[in-house]
């Protein structure tokens, strides 16, 4: 299963490298997409007794892009939040339209109460194959966040990480809004 994932990830990265805009370009509701991914990952969270808190917005959070790729962004972030949070912890997910300097953004926050990431590694976690866990107790290839970053960049978005060891991590992705 891990090998299949690795091959799929490498293929996706080479497609993104090639700048292939084979990706779809249509308007979508980031909140609706997120809700779908959370439903998919609910069993994974339950296995670890991690509460998945979904703060559903009142109105749609519209952006433009490739639904499959943006679904991957959300899935990789929530998957990490679950993986790197100890049993019994919690993960909070929120989406909203934000107005920053008169520009509209479709934003998602993925917040966990997990192990956190020391400041000196916070930029490196987006590098290909980079993993922090030295004992490799949690399986993975280290490609998830590099794919997230490439997809976000391809959508003219940005990604931000706020974390403190022991206090958890928050990943924030901002995509251009429709307005
Ligand atoms: N929410 C998080 N909390 C703490 N550490 C994290 C979190 N998300 C990522 N990391 C750290 O960043 C590294 C890179 O994450 P990334 O998603 O790219 O790879 P992975 O989860 O190890 O493997 P993959 O996603 O390819 O299965 C992880 O190995 C982990 O050390
Ligand atoms: Mg990952």
PDB file of C-alpha atoms and ligand atoms in Angstrom:
ATOM      1  CA  UNK A   1       0.000   0.000   0.000  1.00  0.00           C
ATOM      2  CA  UNK A   2       2.834   2.374   0.892  1.00  0.00           C
ATOM      3  CA  UNK A   3       4.649   1.542  -2.367  1.00  0.00           C
ATOM      4  CA  UNK A   4       1.546   2.281  -4.412  1.00  0.00           C
ATOM      5  CA  UNK A   5       1.181   5.576  -2.592  1.00  0.00           C
ATOM      6  CA  UNK A   6       4.833   6.400  -3.227  1.00  0.00           C
ATOM      7  CA  UNK A   7       4.523   5.727  -6.953  1.00  0.00           C
ATOM      8  CA  UNK A   8       1.334   7.741  -7.167  1.00  0.00           C
ATOM      9  CA  UNK A   9       2.942  10.635  -5.272  1.00  0.00           C
ATOM     10  CA  UNK A  10       6.008  10.657  -7.518  1.00  0.00           C
ATOM     11  CA  UNK A  11       3.798  10.641 -10.623  1.00  0.00           C
ATOM     12  CA  UNK A  12       1.763  13.521  -9.245  1.00  0.00           C
ATOM     13  CA  UNK A  13       4.927  15.506  -8.467  1.00  0.00           C
ATOM     14  CA  UNK A  14       6.332  14.959 -11.957  1.00  0.00           C
ATOM     15  CA  UNK A  15       3.044  16.138 -13.446  1.00  0.00           C
ATOM     16  CA  UNK A  16       3.189  19.232 -11.246  1.00  0.00           C
ATOM     17  CA  UNK A  17       6.879  19.758 -12.170  1.00  0.00           C
ATOM     18  CA  UNK A  18       5.998  19.642 -15.833  1.00  0.00           C
ATOM     19  CA  UNK A  19       3.538  22.418 -15.114  1.00  0.00           C
ATOM     20  CA  UNK A  20       0.880  20.373 -16.791  1.00  0.00           C
ATOM     21  CA  UNK A  21      -2.352  22.199 -16.370  1.00  0.00           C
ATOM     22  CA  UNK A  22      -4.216  19.030 -17.173  1.00  0.00           C
ATOM     23  CA  UNK A  23      -5.905  19.953 -13.945  1.00  0.00           C
ATOM     24  CA  UNK A  24      -9.492  21.083 -14.031  1.00  0.00           C
ATOM     25  CA  UNK A  25     -10.348  24.703 -13.569  1.00  0.00           C
ATOM     26  CA  UNK A  26     -13.785  25.181 -12.144  1.00  0.00           C
ATOM     27  CA  UNK A  27     -15.479  26.919  -9.266  1.00  0.00           C
ATOM     28  CA  UNK A  28     -16.009  24.809  -6.179  1.00  0.00           C
ATOM     29  CA  UNK A  29     -17.012  25.110  -2.554  1.00  0.00           C
ATOM     30  CA  UNK A  30     -13.970  24.454  -0.344  1.00  0.00           C
ATOM     31  CA  UNK A  31     -16.276  23.820   2.626  1.00  0.00           C
ATOM     32  CA  UNK A  32     -18.237  21.134   0.808  1.00  0.00           C
ATOM     33  CA  UNK A  33     -15.030  19.497  -0.418  1.00  0.00           C
ATOM     34  CA  UNK A  34     -13.567  19.549   3.109  1.00  0.00           C
ATOM     35  CA  UNK A  35     -16.687  18.036   4.612  1.00  0.00           C
ATOM     36  CA  UNK A  36     -16.437  15.135   2.164  1.00  0.00           C
ATOM     37  CA  UNK A  37     -12.775  14.465   3.019  1.00  0.00           C
ATOM     38  CA  UNK A  38     -13.511  14.610   6.748  1.00  0.00           C
ATOM     39  CA  UNK A  39     -16.217  11.986   6.334  1.00  0.00           C
ATOM     40  CA  UNK A  40     -13.665   9.767   4.526  1.00  0.00           C
ATOM     41  CA  UNK A  41     -11.077  10.190   7.277  1.00  0.00           C
ATOM     42  CA  UNK A  42     -13.494   9.821  10.198  1.00  0.00           C
ATOM     43  CA  UNK A  43     -12.744   6.072  10.639  1.00  0.00           C
ATOM     44  CA  UNK A  44      -8.994   6.783  10.761  1.00  0.00           C
ATOM     45  CA  UNK A  45      -9.581   9.360  13.488  1.00  0.00           C
ATOM     46  CA  UNK A  46     -11.856   7.009  15.410  1.00  0.00           C
ATOM     47  CA  UNK A  47      -9.183   4.299  15.381  1.00  0.00           C
ATOM     48  CA  UNK A  48      -6.978   6.678  17.361  1.00  0.00           C
ATOM     49  CA  UNK A  49      -9.849   8.094  19.416  1.00  0.00           C
ATOM     50  CA  UNK A  50      -9.124  11.498  17.949  1.00  0.00           C
ATOM     51  CA  UNK A  51     -12.028  13.913  17.837  1.00  0.00           C
ATOM     52  CA  UNK A  52     -12.440  15.538  14.418  1.00  0.00           C
ATOM     53  CA  UNK A  53     -14.105  18.884  15.015  1.00  0.00           C
ATOM     54  CA  UNK A  54     -15.526  20.457  11.883  1.00  0.00           C
ATOM     55  CA  UNK A  55     -16.537  24.065  12.095  1.00  0.00           C
ATOM     56  CA  UNK A  56     -18.961  24.279   9.207  1.00  0.00           C
ATOM     57  CA  UNK A  57     -19.271  27.787   7.744  1.00  0.00           C
ATOM     58  CA  UNK A  58     -22.650  29.423   7.285  1.00  0.00           C
ATOM     59  CA  UNK A  59     -22.117  30.123   3.596  1.00  0.00           C
ATOM     60  CA  UNK A  60     -20.133  28.580   0.759  1.00  0.00           C
ATOM     61  CA  UNK A  61     -16.360  29.118   0.542  1.00  0.00           C
ATOM     62  CA  UNK A  62     -15.920  29.425  -3.198  1.00  0.00           C
ATOM     63  CA  UNK A  63     -12.640  29.168  -5.073  1.00  0.00           C
ATOM     64  CA  UNK A  64     -11.506  28.055  -8.530  1.00  0.00           C
ATOM     65  CA  UNK A  65      -9.401  25.002  -9.198  1.00  0.00           C
ATOM     66  CA  UNK A  66      -9.010  21.312  -9.639  1.00  0.00           C
ATOM     67  CA  UNK A  67     -11.365  19.508  -7.253  1.00  0.00           C
ATOM     68  CA  UNK A  68      -9.298  16.308  -7.173  1.00  0.00           C
ATOM     69  CA  UNK A  69      -6.061  18.142  -6.418  1.00  0.00           C
ATOM     70  CA  UNK A  70      -7.604  20.409  -3.823  1.00  0.00           C
ATOM     71  CA  UNK A  71      -9.166  17.352  -2.220  1.00  0.00           C
ATOM     72  CA  UNK A  72      -5.652  15.958  -2.007  1.00  0.00           C
ATOM     73  CA  UNK A  73      -4.438  19.079  -0.224  1.00  0.00           C
ATOM     74  CA  UNK A  74      -7.143  18.749   2.402  1.00  0.00           C
ATOM     75  CA  UNK A  75      -6.679  14.983   2.722  1.00  0.00           C
ATOM     76  CA  UNK A  76      -2.898  15.212   3.198  1.00  0.00           C
ATOM     77  CA  UNK A  77      -3.215  17.920   5.853  1.00  0.00           C
ATOM     78  CA  UNK A  78      -5.933  16.163   7.842  1.00  0.00           C
ATOM     79  CA  UNK A  79      -4.145  12.817   7.448  1.00  0.00           C
ATOM     80  CA  UNK A  80      -0.997  14.386   8.953  1.00  0.00           C
ATOM     81  CA  UNK A  81      -2.965  16.010  11.754  1.00  0.00           C
ATOM     82  CA  UNK A  82      -4.352  12.587  12.702  1.00  0.00           C
ATOM     83  CA  UNK A  83      -1.041  10.749  12.209  1.00  0.00           C
ATOM     84  CA  UNK A  84       1.048  13.140  14.284  1.00  0.00           C
ATOM     85  CA  UNK A  85      -1.410  13.550  17.141  1.00  0.00           C
ATOM     86  CA  UNK A  86      -1.278  11.049  20.012  1.00  0.00           C
ATOM     87  CA  UNK A  87      -4.253   8.836  20.859  1.00  0.00           C
ATOM     88  CA  UNK A  88      -7.068  10.775  22.487  1.00  0.00           C
ATOM     89  CA  UNK A  89      -6.107  14.141  20.993  1.00  0.00           C
ATOM     90  CA  UNK A  90      -8.172  16.368  18.793  1.00  0.00           C
ATOM     91  CA  UNK A  91      -8.111  17.903  15.331  1.00  0.00           C
ATOM     92  CA  UNK A  92     -10.051  21.001  14.389  1.00  0.00           C
ATOM     93  CA  UNK A  93     -10.854  21.991  10.812  1.00  0.00           C
ATOM     94  CA  UNK A  94     -12.330  25.275   9.675  1.00  0.00           C
ATOM     95  CA  UNK A  95     -12.955  26.938   6.318  1.00  0.00           C
ATOM     96  CA  UNK A  96     -13.968  30.537   5.689  1.00  0.00           C
ATOM     97  CA  UNK A  97     -13.896  33.390   3.236  1.00  0.00           C
ATOM     98  CA  UNK A  98     -11.398  35.992   4.374  1.00  0.00           C
ATOM     99  CA  UNK A  99     -10.896  39.561   3.223  1.00  0.00           C
ATOM    100  CA  UNK A 100      -7.238  40.586   3.443  1.00  0.00           C
ATOM    101  CA  UNK A 101      -6.142  43.921   1.969  1.00  0.00           C
ATOM    102  CA  UNK A 102      -9.338  44.022  -0.071  1.00  0.00           C
ATOM    103  CA  UNK A 103      -8.586  40.623  -1.599  1.00  0.00           C
ATOM    104  CA  UNK A 104     -10.839  37.668  -1.003  1.00  0.00           C
ATOM    105  CA  UNK A 105      -9.436  34.287   0.030  1.00  0.00           C
ATOM    106  CA  UNK A 106     -10.936  30.845   0.497  1.00  0.00           C
ATOM    107  CA  UNK A 107      -9.050  29.655   3.572  1.00  0.00           C
ATOM    108  CA  UNK A 108      -8.750  26.375   5.418  1.00  0.00           C
ATOM    109  CA  UNK A 109      -7.254  25.860   8.875  1.00  0.00           C
ATOM    110  CA  UNK A 110      -6.190  22.390  10.032  1.00  0.00           C
ATOM    111  CA  UNK A 111      -5.277  22.472  13.700  1.00  0.00           C
ATOM    112  CA  UNK A 112      -4.060  19.577  15.821  1.00  0.00           C
ATOM    113  CA  UNK A 113      -3.007  18.959  19.417  1.00  0.00           C
ATOM    114  CA  UNK A 114      -0.128  16.776  18.313  1.00  0.00           C
ATOM    115  CA  UNK A 115       3.623  16.568  18.739  1.00  0.00           C
ATOM    116  CA  UNK A 116       4.281  19.847  16.948  1.00  0.00           C
ATOM    117  CA  UNK A 117       7.236  20.847  14.770  1.00  0.00           C
ATOM    118  CA  UNK A 118      10.284  22.733  16.110  1.00  0.00           C
ATOM    119  CA  UNK A 119      10.823  26.149  14.475  1.00  0.00           C
ATOM    120  CA  UNK A 120      14.077  25.103  12.809  1.00  0.00           C
ATOM    121  CA  UNK A 121      12.312  22.362  10.809  1.00  0.00           C
ATOM    122  CA  UNK A 122       9.176  24.250   9.876  1.00  0.00           C
ATOM    123  CA  UNK A 123      10.324  25.197   6.374  1.00  0.00           C
ATOM    124  CA  UNK A 124      11.916  21.812   5.701  1.00  0.00           C
ATOM    125  CA  UNK A 125       8.746  19.759   6.183  1.00  0.00           C
ATOM    126  CA  UNK A 126       7.646  20.984   2.736  1.00  0.00           C
ATOM    127  CA  UNK A 127      10.758  19.464   1.122  1.00  0.00           C
ATOM    128  CA  UNK A 128      10.445  16.229  -0.798  1.00  0.00           C
ATOM    129  CA  UNK A 129      11.126  13.098   1.272  1.00  0.00           C
ATOM    130  CA  UNK A 130      11.789  15.135   4.415  1.00  0.00           C
ATOM    131  CA  UNK A 131      10.517  13.492   7.611  1.00  0.00           C
ATOM    132  CA  UNK A 132      11.105  14.506  11.208  1.00  0.00           C
ATOM    133  CA  UNK A 133      10.266  11.355  13.077  1.00  0.00           C
ATOM    134  CA  UNK A 134      13.721   9.820  13.538  1.00  0.00           C
ATOM    135  CA  UNK A 135      12.407   6.529  14.916  1.00  0.00           C
ATOM    136  CA  UNK A 136       9.995   6.132  11.986  1.00  0.00           C
ATOM    137  CA  UNK A 137       7.192   4.956  14.219  1.00  0.00           C
ATOM    138  CA  UNK A 138       4.662   6.592  11.911  1.00  0.00           C
ATOM    139  CA  UNK A 139       4.670   5.259   8.356  1.00  0.00           C
ATOM    140  CA  UNK A 140       4.957   7.667   5.434  1.00  0.00           C
ATOM    141  CA  UNK A 141       7.143   8.685   2.509  1.00  0.00           C
ATOM    142  CA  UNK A 142       7.678  12.363   3.291  1.00  0.00           C
ATOM    143  CA  UNK A 143       6.066  13.508   0.056  1.00  0.00           C
ATOM    144  CA  UNK A 144       2.643  14.550   1.360  1.00  0.00           C
ATOM    145  CA  UNK A 145       3.440  18.160   2.250  1.00  0.00           C
ATOM    146  CA  UNK A 146       5.616  18.740  -0.822  1.00  0.00           C
ATOM    147  CA  UNK A 147       2.633  17.763  -2.974  1.00  0.00           C
ATOM    148  CA  UNK A 148       0.371  20.012  -0.900  1.00  0.00           C
ATOM    149  CA  UNK A 149       2.717  22.943  -1.454  1.00  0.00           C
ATOM    150  CA  UNK A 150       3.022  22.347  -5.230  1.00  0.00           C
ATOM    151  CA  UNK A 151      -0.737  22.108  -5.653  1.00  0.00           C
ATOM    152  CA  UNK A 152      -1.322  25.232  -3.572  1.00  0.00           C
ATOM    153  CA  UNK A 153       1.288  27.115  -5.629  1.00  0.00           C
ATOM    154  CA  UNK A 154      -0.288  25.914  -8.877  1.00  0.00           C
ATOM    155  CA  UNK A 155      -3.540  27.490  -7.630  1.00  0.00           C
ATOM    156  CA  UNK A 156      -1.792  30.806  -6.803  1.00  0.00           C
ATOM    157  CA  UNK A 157      -2.368  30.133  -3.124  1.00  0.00           C
ATOM    158  CA  UNK A 158      -0.151  30.158  -0.047  1.00  0.00           C
ATOM    159  CA  UNK A 159       0.517  27.828   2.865  1.00  0.00           C
ATOM    160  CA  UNK A 160       1.485  28.805   6.371  1.00  0.00           C
ATOM    161  CA  UNK A 161       2.548  26.691   9.348  1.00  0.00           C
ATOM    162  CA  UNK A 162       2.258  27.675  12.980  1.00  0.00           C
ATOM    163  CA  UNK A 163       3.562  25.145  15.460  1.00  0.00           C
ATOM    164  CA  UNK A 164       5.207  24.640  18.788  1.00  0.00           C
ATOM    165  CA  UNK A 165       6.659  21.301  19.953  1.00  0.00           C
ATOM    166  CA  UNK A 166       4.219  19.660  22.312  1.00  0.00           C
ATOM    167  CA  UNK A 167       1.538  22.255  21.673  1.00  0.00           C
ATOM    168  CA  UNK A 168       0.386  21.107  18.239  1.00  0.00           C
ATOM    169  CA  UNK A 169       0.403  22.476  14.710  1.00  0.00           C
ATOM    170  CA  UNK A 170      -1.841  24.591  12.526  1.00  0.00           C
ATOM    171  CA  UNK A 171      -1.573  24.548   8.746  1.00  0.00           C
ATOM    172  CA  UNK A 172      -3.327  27.408   6.949  1.00  0.00           C
ATOM    173  CA  UNK A 173      -3.966  27.326   3.204  1.00  0.00           C
ATOM    174  CA  UNK A 174      -5.232  30.422   1.410  1.00  0.00           C
ATOM    175  CA  UNK A 175      -6.622  30.151  -2.112  1.00  0.00           C
ATOM    176  CA  UNK A 176      -7.848  33.040  -4.231  1.00  0.00           C
ATOM    177  CA  UNK A 177     -11.546  33.647  -3.680  1.00  0.00           C
ATOM    178  CA  UNK A 178     -14.034  34.278  -6.465  1.00  0.00           C
ATOM    179  CA  UNK A 179     -14.751  37.882  -5.475  1.00  0.00           C
TER     180      UNK A 179
HETATM  181  N1  LIG B   1       0.560  17.904  11.778  1.00  0.00           N
HETATM  182  C1  LIG B   1       1.839  17.581  11.982  1.00  0.00           C
HETATM  183  N2  LIG B   1       2.357  17.529  13.246  1.00  0.00           N
HETATM  184  C2  LIG B   1       3.643  17.221  13.468  1.00  0.00           C
HETATM  185  N3  LIG B   1       4.519  16.910  12.489  1.00  0.00           N
HETATM  186  C3  LIG B   1       4.071  16.931  11.220  1.00  0.00           C
HETATM  187  C4  LIG B   1       2.720  17.264  10.895  1.00  0.00           C
HETATM  188  N4  LIG B   1       2.574  17.198   9.546  1.00  0.00           N
HETATM  189  C5  LIG B   1       3.786  16.853   9.072  1.00  0.00           C
HETATM  190  N5  LIG B   1       4.678  16.681  10.056  1.00  0.00           N
HETATM  191  C6  LIG B   1       6.115  16.318   9.909  1.00  0.00           C
HETATM  192  O1  LIG B   1       6.508  16.658   8.588  1.00  0.00           O
HETATM  193  C7  LIG B   1       6.997  15.502   7.903  1.00  0.00           C
HETATM  194  C8  LIG B   1       6.624  15.605   6.443  1.00  0.00           C
HETATM  195  O2  LIG B   1       5.209  15.461   6.271  1.00  0.00           O
HETATM  196  P1  LIG B   1       4.638  14.807   4.936  1.00  0.00           P
HETATM  197  O3  LIG B   1       3.165  14.807   4.985  1.00  0.00           O
HETATM  198  O4  LIG B   1       5.303  15.489   3.795  1.00  0.00           O
HETATM  199  O5  LIG B   1       5.220  13.329   4.956  1.00  0.00           O
HETATM  200  P2  LIG B   1       4.752  12.048   5.791  1.00  0.00           P
HETATM  201  O6  LIG B   1       3.469  12.305   6.509  1.00  0.00           O
HETATM  202  O7  LIG B   1       5.931  11.631   6.588  1.00  0.00           O
HETATM  203  O8  LIG B   1       4.527  10.969   4.659  1.00  0.00           O
HETATM  204  P3  LIG B   1       3.354  10.934   3.572  1.00  0.00           P
HETATM  205  O9  LIG B   1       2.469  12.128   3.786  1.00  0.00           O
HETATM  206  O10 LIG B   1       4.073  10.997   2.278  1.00  0.00           O
HETATM  207  O11 LIG B   1       2.678   9.645   3.817  1.00  0.00           O
HETATM  208  C9  LIG B   1       6.376  14.332   8.630  1.00  0.00           C
HETATM  209  O12 LIG B   1       7.160  13.169   8.487  1.00  0.00           O
HETATM  210  C10 LIG B   1       6.367  14.837  10.070  1.00  0.00           C
HETATM  211  O13 LIG B   1       7.625  14.650  10.648  1.00  0.00           O
HETATM  212 MG1  LIG B   2       1.862  13.151   5.358  1.00  0.00          MG
END
